[in-house]
XYZ file of C-alpha atoms in Angstrom:
583
model
C 21.138 -19.871 3.849
C 20.485 -19.465 0.163
C 22.583 -21.877 -1.857
C 23.990 -20.446 -5.068
C 24.267 -23.181 -7.689
C 27.236 -22.619 -9.951
C 26.392 -25.690 -12.006
C 22.881 -26.640 -13.030
C 22.636 -30.390 -13.519
C 19.234 -31.592 -14.587
C 20.040 -35.263 -14.131
C 17.816 -38.327 -13.849
C 17.209 -39.759 -10.417
C 19.351 -42.834 -11.086
C 22.356 -40.541 -10.642
C 22.059 -41.473 -6.962
C 23.500 -44.839 -7.871
C 26.683 -43.146 -9.054
C 27.704 -41.535 -5.753
C 30.703 -43.836 -5.486
C 31.915 -43.139 -9.034
C 34.670 -40.700 -9.952
C 33.883 -37.161 -8.846
C 33.096 -34.754 -11.646
C 34.584 -31.272 -12.022
C 34.381 -29.483 -8.683
C 31.421 -27.153 -8.602
C 31.320 -23.932 -6.650
C 28.689 -24.750 -4.068
C 29.511 -23.801 -0.500
C 29.271 -26.628 2.040
C 26.030 -26.435 3.991
C 25.982 -25.156 7.529
C 24.923 -27.699 10.154
C 21.504 -26.075 10.307
C 21.038 -26.472 6.530
C 22.196 -30.082 6.082
C 19.622 -32.856 6.048
C 20.567 -35.937 8.041
C 18.910 -39.053 9.389
C 18.011 -37.391 12.697
C 16.908 -34.068 11.252
C 13.303 -33.114 12.172
C 12.982 -31.489 8.761
C 13.966 -34.751 7.059
C 11.111 -36.484 8.879
C 8.631 -33.753 7.918
C 9.692 -33.849 4.273
C 9.381 -37.645 4.267
C 5.857 -37.428 5.651
C 4.891 -34.792 3.077
C 6.212 -36.987 0.242
C 4.522 -40.218 1.335
C 1.956 -41.671 -1.022
C -1.579 -40.572 -0.122
C -3.812 -43.597 -0.551
C -7.102 -41.961 0.382
C -8.295 -41.256 -3.167
C -9.345 -44.878 -3.778
C -10.672 -45.658 -0.298
C -14.028 -46.528 -1.803
C -12.246 -49.598 -3.255
C -9.632 -50.667 -0.693
C -10.790 -48.994 2.576
C -7.197 -48.058 3.348
C -5.552 -44.642 3.300
C -2.022 -46.040 3.612
C -2.060 -47.795 0.243
C -3.445 -47.342 -3.236
C -4.340 -49.796 -5.994
C -2.523 -49.370 -9.291
C -4.843 -48.733 -12.205
C -6.365 -50.240 -14.244
C -8.224 -52.552 -11.920
C -11.433 -54.532 -12.491
C -14.107 -54.458 -9.788
C -17.625 -55.817 -9.432
C -19.966 -53.200 -7.905
C -23.420 -54.424 -6.870
C -23.115 -57.162 -9.516
C -21.864 -54.867 -12.291
C -18.305 -55.455 -13.563
C -16.395 -52.210 -14.161
C -12.856 -51.513 -15.347
C -11.425 -48.583 -13.387
C -8.637 -47.061 -15.484
C -8.570 -43.505 -14.150
C -9.400 -41.638 -10.952
C -12.404 -40.166 -12.752
C -13.977 -43.639 -12.682
C -14.188 -43.675 -8.875
C -17.282 -41.511 -9.200
C -18.952 -44.315 -11.169
C -18.662 -46.570 -8.126
C -20.104 -43.901 -5.879
C -22.951 -43.225 -8.301
C -23.880 -46.926 -8.231
C -23.713 -46.957 -4.427
C -25.950 -43.852 -4.268
C -28.495 -45.090 -6.811
C -30.699 -46.743 -4.186
C -30.749 -45.770 -0.539
C -32.177 -49.036 0.854
C -29.928 -51.603 -0.884
C -26.782 -53.235 0.506
C -23.753 -52.060 -1.435
C -20.805 -54.363 -2.055
C -17.622 -54.260 -4.091
C -15.434 -57.154 -5.172
C -11.907 -56.729 -6.552
C -10.718 -59.003 -9.368
C -7.202 -60.244 -8.535
C -4.266 -60.140 -9.059
C -3.658 -56.442 -8.464
C -0.664 -54.250 -7.657
C -0.766 -52.012 -4.624
C 1.395 -48.954 -3.957
C 2.374 -48.495 -0.327
C 2.805 -45.166 1.400
C 6.541 -45.647 0.883
C 5.945 -45.844 -2.890
C 6.728 -49.577 -3.107
C 4.855 -51.688 -5.675
C 3.617 -55.062 -4.404
C 1.636 -57.692 -6.319
C -1.419 -58.975 -4.388
C -2.976 -62.269 -5.483
C -6.129 -62.517 -3.362
C -8.359 -60.790 -0.827
C -6.596 -62.381 2.145
C -3.241 -60.909 1.139
C -4.834 -57.490 0.643
C -6.484 -57.685 4.076
C -3.095 -58.163 5.725
C -1.900 -54.842 4.315
C -5.204 -53.069 5.044
C -5.127 -54.244 8.659
C -1.717 -52.621 9.091
C -3.212 -49.231 8.237
C -4.576 -47.008 10.938
C -8.326 -46.963 11.327
C -10.726 -44.748 9.438
C -10.293 -41.037 10.225
C -7.340 -41.764 12.537
C -4.268 -39.602 12.149
C -1.860 -41.299 9.752
C 1.781 -40.480 9.106
C 1.494 -38.779 5.759
C 1.044 -35.007 5.471
C -1.508 -34.157 2.793
C -2.207 -30.483 3.499
C 1.007 -29.235 1.907
C 3.107 -30.384 -1.011
C 6.267 -29.427 -2.863
C 6.051 -27.691 -6.217
C 8.379 -29.719 -8.394
C 11.040 -29.842 -9.627
C 13.293 -29.198 -6.647
C 17.014 -29.917 -6.332
C 19.516 -31.018 -3.701
C 23.259 -30.501 -3.413
C 24.850 -33.736 -2.209
C 28.091 -33.806 -0.190
C 30.322 -36.589 1.068
C 31.687 -36.750 4.613
C 34.488 -34.353 3.623
C 31.960 -31.753 2.395
C 32.984 -32.351 -1.202
C 30.169 -31.886 -3.693
C 29.194 -35.234 -5.181
C 26.246 -34.205 -7.294
C 23.259 -31.924 -7.737
C 20.080 -34.010 -7.874
C 16.816 -32.869 -9.413
C 13.645 -34.408 -7.952
C 10.477 -34.410 -10.052
C 7.774 -35.952 -7.818
C 6.859 -37.332 -4.374
C 8.132 -40.839 -5.146
C 11.589 -39.588 -6.074
C 11.706 -37.274 -3.052
C 10.719 -40.018 -0.607
C 13.268 -42.452 -2.027
C 15.973 -39.789 -1.970
C 15.303 -38.900 1.677
C 15.288 -42.586 2.593
C 18.733 -42.887 1.068
C 19.879 -39.837 3.043
C 18.704 -41.508 6.258
C 20.633 -44.707 5.472
C 23.865 -43.138 4.181
C 26.762 -41.147 5.529
C 26.559 -38.342 2.983
C 24.809 -35.025 3.547
C 22.328 -33.224 1.356
C 21.063 -29.662 1.375
C 17.958 -28.404 -0.366
C 18.589 -25.662 -2.912
C 16.378 -22.678 -2.166
C 14.096 -20.942 -2.882
C 11.431 -23.678 -2.882
C 7.725 -23.187 -3.542
C 5.199 -25.068 -1.391
C 1.564 -25.723 -2.340
C -1.046 -25.469 0.400
C -4.287 -27.427 0.347
C -6.251 -24.392 -0.859
C -3.879 -23.996 -3.814
C -1.968 -21.073 -2.297
C 1.756 -21.001 -3.047
C 4.320 -20.153 -0.352
C 7.975 -19.474 -1.196
C 10.494 -20.517 1.469
C 14.161 -19.552 1.494
C 15.827 -21.726 4.135
C 15.382 -24.832 6.296
C 13.842 -22.976 9.218
C 11.175 -21.381 7.031
C 10.448 -24.736 5.390
C 10.102 -26.563 8.706
C 7.809 -23.869 10.113
C 5.700 -23.817 6.947
C 5.157 -27.588 6.979
C 4.371 -27.609 10.710
C 1.875 -24.755 10.320
C 0.104 -26.433 7.398
C 0.142 -30.126 8.275
C -3.122 -30.005 10.255
C -4.754 -27.168 8.342
C -7.043 -29.256 6.126
C -9.346 -32.248 6.160
C -7.264 -35.114 4.767
C -10.470 -36.954 3.882
C -9.165 -40.303 5.159
C -12.600 -41.858 5.477
C -13.635 -44.889 3.451
C -15.631 -42.898 0.941
C -14.472 -41.229 -2.242
C -14.261 -37.510 -2.769
C -15.501 -34.929 -0.334
C -19.026 -35.957 0.595
C -18.013 -35.079 4.149
C -17.567 -31.431 3.208
C -19.658 -29.153 5.344
C -21.650 -26.478 3.578
C -19.645 -23.779 5.348
C -16.323 -25.258 4.268
C -17.457 -25.634 0.662
C -18.802 -22.059 0.558
C -15.543 -20.711 1.938
C -13.491 -22.728 -0.548
C -15.506 -21.517 -3.541
C -15.055 -17.877 -2.543
C -11.271 -17.975 -2.034
C -10.363 -17.032 -5.623
C -11.781 -17.088 -9.153
C -12.152 -20.490 -10.822
C -11.247 -21.202 -14.452
C -12.998 -23.866 -16.544
C -10.639 -26.520 -17.915
C -13.106 -29.220 -18.973
C -16.814 -29.025 -19.693
C -19.269 -31.725 -20.713
C -23.050 -31.390 -20.904
C -25.520 -34.115 -21.884
C -22.620 -36.293 -23.114
C -21.514 -33.459 -25.417
C -17.937 -32.260 -24.947
C -18.133 -28.456 -24.885
C -14.626 -27.846 -23.560
C -13.633 -25.855 -26.634
C -16.601 -23.521 -26.171
C -16.129 -22.915 -22.419
C -12.426 -23.472 -21.714
C -10.941 -20.574 -19.713
C -14.317 -19.125 -18.758
C -13.725 -17.678 -15.285
C -16.202 -17.738 -12.382
C -16.128 -15.648 -9.220
C -18.410 -16.831 -6.393
C -19.484 -13.910 -4.175
C -20.670 -13.928 -0.549
C -24.153 -12.760 -1.432
C -24.971 -15.775 -3.607
C -24.025 -13.955 -6.806
C -21.650 -15.582 -9.280
C -19.965 -13.488 -11.973
C -18.640 -15.241 -15.055
C -16.233 -13.829 -17.610
C -16.395 -15.335 -21.090
C -13.293 -15.479 -23.274
C -14.426 -12.443 -25.239
C -14.591 -10.392 -22.043
C -18.387 -10.472 -21.624
C -19.511 -10.590 -17.984
C -22.513 -12.763 -17.097
C -24.171 -12.630 -13.693
C -26.022 -15.512 -12.061
C -26.736 -17.030 -8.662
C -25.217 -19.902 -6.715
C -26.011 -21.899 -3.603
C -24.823 -25.081 -1.914
C -26.342 -27.787 0.223
C -25.226 -31.125 1.642
C -27.464 -34.173 1.145
C -27.152 -37.950 1.192
C -25.924 -37.657 -2.401
C -23.063 -35.493 -1.185
C -22.215 -31.802 -1.467
C -24.208 -30.014 -4.178
C -23.523 -26.739 -6.005
C -26.412 -25.090 -7.816
C -25.757 -22.433 -10.466
C -28.385 -20.489 -12.413
C -27.813 -18.117 -15.352
C -30.586 -16.523 -17.384
C -28.615 -16.698 -20.634
C -26.312 -19.682 -20.064
C -28.313 -22.885 -19.809
C -25.294 -25.209 -19.969
C -24.065 -24.100 -16.532
C -27.550 -23.926 -15.019
C -27.794 -27.155 -13.028
C -27.382 -28.541 -9.521
C -23.985 -30.228 -9.692
C -22.535 -32.878 -7.375
C -19.161 -31.843 -5.972
C -17.499 -35.209 -6.433
C -13.867 -34.271 -5.866
C -11.816 -31.421 -4.480
C -8.042 -31.449 -4.906
C -5.329 -28.833 -4.488
C -6.779 -25.844 -6.310
C -9.230 -27.949 -8.314
C -12.960 -28.687 -8.117
C -14.735 -31.399 -10.107
C -18.497 -31.320 -10.609
C -20.758 -33.876 -12.232
C -24.346 -34.931 -12.636
C -25.867 -38.009 -14.199
C -26.493 -37.913 -17.924
C -22.975 -37.071 -18.992
C -22.451 -33.712 -17.266
C -19.041 -32.694 -15.919
C -17.084 -29.536 -15.118
C -13.470 -29.356 -13.963
C -12.396 -25.971 -12.642
C -8.977 -24.827 -11.403
C -8.388 -22.020 -8.962
C -6.511 -19.000 -10.300
C -6.175 -16.074 -7.930
C -4.434 -14.012 -10.624
C -7.131 -14.204 -13.277
C -9.066 -10.985 -13.754
C -12.849 -11.192 -13.979
C -13.551 -7.503 -14.524
C -11.034 -6.470 -17.185
C -10.363 -2.764 -17.586
C -8.142 -0.912 -20.015
C -5.997 0.287 -17.113
C -5.414 -3.260 -15.868
C -4.366 -4.410 -19.326
C -1.958 -1.482 -19.646
C -0.486 -2.130 -16.191
C 0.118 -5.812 -16.953
C 1.682 -5.081 -20.338
C 4.100 -2.562 -18.849
C 5.457 -5.094 -16.331
C 8.774 -6.588 -17.483
C 9.311 -8.033 -20.965
C 6.892 -10.236 -22.889
C 7.882 -13.084 -25.175
C 5.711 -14.456 -27.957
C 5.162 -18.029 -26.758
C 2.668 -18.877 -29.477
C 1.611 -17.231 -32.725
C -0.632 -18.947 -35.244
C -1.856 -16.926 -38.217
C -3.888 -18.394 -41.078
C -3.048 -21.913 -39.972
C 0.723 -21.294 -39.891
C 2.811 -21.316 -36.723
C 4.930 -18.165 -36.703
C 6.275 -18.172 -33.149
C 9.770 -19.247 -34.304
C 10.149 -15.827 -35.936
C 10.029 -14.298 -32.435
C 12.482 -16.540 -30.599
C 14.835 -14.347 -28.624
C 12.973 -11.146 -29.550
C 10.880 -10.105 -26.523
C 8.493 -7.153 -26.512
C 8.523 -4.240 -24.084
C 5.392 -2.109 -23.646
C 5.681 1.475 -22.402
C 3.285 4.257 -21.507
C 2.003 6.536 -24.258
C 1.329 3.542 -26.544
C 5.011 2.843 -27.279
C 6.096 -0.780 -27.828
C 9.600 -2.000 -28.618
C 10.923 -5.322 -29.888
C 14.497 -6.390 -29.127
C 16.365 -7.472 -32.274
C 20.129 -8.097 -32.432
C 20.582 -6.373 -29.098
C 18.702 -3.208 -30.100
C 15.123 -2.167 -29.338
C 13.093 -1.240 -32.425
C 10.190 1.091 -31.632
C 6.582 0.851 -32.709
C 3.140 1.564 -31.331
C 0.345 -0.396 -29.728
C -3.299 0.284 -29.038
C -5.791 -1.127 -26.556
C -9.340 -0.605 -27.696
C -12.898 -1.721 -27.057
C -15.319 -3.430 -29.403
C -18.704 -4.949 -28.689
C -16.974 -8.305 -28.305
C -14.516 -7.013 -25.660
C -11.024 -5.512 -25.401
C -8.532 -5.833 -28.231
C -4.784 -5.280 -28.666
C -3.071 -4.117 -31.851
C 0.688 -3.910 -32.286
C 2.280 -1.807 -35.037
C 5.911 -2.797 -35.671
C 7.789 -2.434 -38.932
C 8.155 -5.710 -40.841
C 5.944 -7.530 -38.308
C 2.536 -7.693 -40.073
C 1.449 -10.814 -38.157
C 1.273 -8.776 -34.954
C -0.816 -6.000 -36.495
C -4.018 -8.007 -36.409
C -6.750 -6.818 -34.075
C -6.298 -9.339 -31.274
C -9.197 -9.986 -28.897
C -7.948 -10.400 -25.325
C -9.493 -13.676 -24.148
C -7.475 -14.448 -20.997
C -5.580 -12.137 -18.685
C -3.429 -12.662 -15.628
C -0.213 -10.946 -14.514
C 2.084 -13.468 -16.220
C 0.001 -14.567 -19.192
C -2.118 -12.947 -21.893
C -4.042 -14.961 -24.489
C -5.359 -13.378 -27.670
C -7.560 -14.612 -30.505
C -8.678 -13.390 -33.910
C -10.978 -15.607 -35.947
C -8.783 -18.698 -36.449
C -5.607 -16.973 -35.235
C -4.074 -17.279 -31.775
C -1.276 -15.564 -29.867
C 0.041 -16.151 -26.340
C 2.313 -13.669 -24.571
C 4.223 -14.772 -21.460
C 5.852 -12.348 -19.070
C 9.656 -12.491 -18.783
C 11.143 -10.978 -15.609
C 14.743 -12.258 -15.279
C 15.677 -9.940 -12.413
C 15.924 -11.886 -9.173
C 16.085 -15.316 -10.833
C 19.485 -16.702 -9.789
C 19.391 -19.535 -12.319
C 18.644 -17.228 -15.266
C 21.298 -14.761 -14.110
C 23.836 -17.592 -13.864
C 22.983 -18.859 -17.373
C 23.360 -15.360 -18.783
C 26.716 -14.893 -17.027
C 28.051 -18.150 -18.469
C 26.863 -17.375 -22.007
C 28.336 -13.866 -22.004
C 31.701 -14.814 -20.491
C 33.012 -17.057 -23.279
C 32.894 -17.723 -26.993
C 31.360 -21.079 -27.905
C 31.498 -23.770 -30.573
C 29.220 -26.654 -31.504
C 30.708 -29.802 -29.942
C 27.745 -31.999 -30.889
C 24.599 -31.666 -32.949
C 22.561 -34.839 -33.282
C 19.233 -34.938 -35.097
C 17.607 -38.245 -34.208
C 20.276 -40.864 -34.907
C 22.179 -38.669 -37.375
C 25.300 -36.851 -36.167
C 25.602 -33.533 -38.013
C 28.347 -31.944 -35.892
C 30.736 -31.562 -38.829
C 28.369 -28.992 -40.424
C 29.474 -26.534 -37.717
C 33.234 -27.071 -37.866
C 35.218 -23.899 -37.047
C 32.158 -21.690 -36.474
C 32.368 -19.401 -33.439
C 29.229 -18.435 -31.509
C 29.333 -15.290 -29.401
C 26.428 -14.481 -27.077
C 26.387 -10.705 -26.619
C 24.574 -8.316 -24.318
C 20.859 -7.672 -24.745
C 20.121 -10.898 -26.590
C 22.351 -10.562 -29.666
C 24.089 -13.623 -31.157
C 27.072 -13.113 -33.452
C 28.312 -16.144 -35.415
C 31.612 -16.036 -37.317
C 32.027 -18.598 -40.098
C 35.329 -20.109 -41.292
C 35.634 -17.413 -43.955
C 35.058 -14.613 -41.414
C 31.498 -14.019 -42.551
C 28.965 -12.888 -39.956
C 25.564 -14.338 -39.047
C 23.416 -12.267 -36.673
C 20.837 -13.816 -34.382
C 18.862 -13.446 -31.163
C 18.831 -15.361 -27.883
C 16.857 -15.389 -24.645
C 17.287 -17.534 -21.522
C 13.989 -17.944 -19.672
C 12.041 -20.121 -17.267
C 8.804 -21.887 -18.174
C 8.256 -25.422 -16.883
C 12.023 -25.662 -16.650
C 14.929 -23.623 -17.966
C 15.191 -22.873 -21.681
C 17.489 -21.146 -24.148
C 15.742 -19.701 -27.173
C 17.987 -19.063 -30.201
C 17.174 -17.696 -33.651
C 19.816 -17.403 -36.377
C 17.585 -16.359 -39.251
C 17.574 -18.394 -42.474
C 21.341 -18.755 -42.883
C 22.474 -22.391 -43.230
C 23.562 -24.423 -41.407
C 22.331 -22.504 -38.346
C 18.711 -22.104 -39.448
C 17.915 -25.616 -38.165
C 18.981 -24.509 -34.678
C 16.171 -21.933 -34.461
C 14.398 -23.378 -31.451
C 13.499 -22.971 -27.800
C 15.910 -25.533 -26.377
C 15.497 -27.122 -22.949
C 18.638 -26.703 -20.857
C 19.665 -30.166 -19.664
C 23.061 -29.191 -18.204
C 25.171 -26.059 -17.969
C 28.649 -25.471 -16.549
C 31.288 -22.824 -17.128
C 32.644 -24.873 -20.038
C 29.715 -26.824 -21.472
C 26.031 -26.372 -22.303
C 23.830 -29.343 -23.199
C 20.510 -28.536 -24.859
C 17.676 -30.884 -25.816
C 14.676 -30.727 -28.103
C 11.892 -32.836 -26.619
C 8.827 -34.215 -28.356
C 5.315 -33.823 -26.974
C 5.656 -37.121 -25.081
C 9.027 -36.157 -23.598
C 11.285 -38.144 -25.927
C 14.584 -36.579 -27.017
C 14.494 -35.673 -30.711
C 17.642 -33.541 -30.986
C 20.704 -32.791 -28.863
C 22.892 -29.711 -29.164
C 26.067 -29.338 -27.100
C 28.036 -26.092 -26.985
C 31.508 -25.991 -25.478
C 33.768 -23.133 -24.510
C 36.050 -22.235 -27.405
C 39.701 -22.434 -26.422
């Protein structure tokens, strides 16, 4: 059963504590069928709990226990050397010290007190080695099957509809991580209310593959099929030294890999090599695509030694990558390589990235759906706000259109080739910033990145068809006229600036604002999904609405009320805008 959410509530997890409070406005969510409700005895509840348990195997080189993890930072003494471990990257330092000499006796001492995190996500302060040993002894032995499922994970956020014993909707809960999911399911097991998962839900397999499931039966089967499909690496070593050569070779060849961090000889070269893409072939050939589209060909090979799994790459014209790298960690869709002397590469799997770019592929991608300008920086100035709510549509025969005030304005585009690679030019009236010759530096079906000297542009694909949440948001916006019920900038309430204005969201992304004197302000809007749900609005330069030109995060939406937030880079709320149905 696919649950249709008629109210999107993006609420914090502490809303669970309010289940006994007064019920809010009744929302139109159908009660779950018996087969869709999660309960204490549900097999799916148990599987989801196991998949959301804390995996403590990453720091086994410190605590020798896969059922718990030590909260960082922690100070340890390794073979007489005191080290502060403040990130997972530092675990490799311990292993490097252990591997320095083959004949010595390695030892590690933890400096107490420490805080451990149990598999049930509980934090416990440990004051000495004896107390820690009691918890370690409760864990299953090395390489024994433990209760957590590590080969599959949820792609967050996910949400649940919560019902009381009378099948009345109590709340819609959004869950952001494993800890919140485990605690929520524990509460389900110990309570008399029911909860149903709102589908579709995306699951992440251990190789980074995504699987979309649409009901409880599909979810249960997917977890059961995947739970034993990977090596959970629950030995008392760090990383994947126990990788076989065959397994590593197979993993490297699954999909292309994109560089996210690069360090060579203690020099951070991430800027130079970020988003370089590598494709490891069966025949020992590796093809690399640089950001400018150049293709470099080299060789690769692997071997497993006492130092661990090693990956050797050789390029005639790219010395920075030419090295035998230690594979010191493999996570979901991520590989980390290092070698002594300050050398490190972090690569992420991306099955959509295109190594061999062709003009036809670029044209095909551009002609899929709409494209919104997510970023535009020209001559040091950020210009993306000028394109809020005005997506582009590319057609055959070099026709491009931009949607303004509900109408598509036509122009032309060109895909060409220069020695440095493929470029894109867009010719639209009154849009000179787009006319630059943009070098295509990164290409996948949903994302295109372009550069020109010091200028950057990012286009993101917008395909609203089939997205129930986006369709619901659009239906709500188009059904009513709206007014500003609250506008708060920091601690300053500026709601009175919008007294008696009427906001009308019209078809095809046109906003019409009527002021108290019956004047008209035209604008553009677009509801879209990217790391959450957003509403982009642009009212031009007309006060007081020009300050509302922004891509707002949708915090809550009902038939009568829309709450929007402007978040800072660290997630703090900087502005709040509330629109309410105009009576």
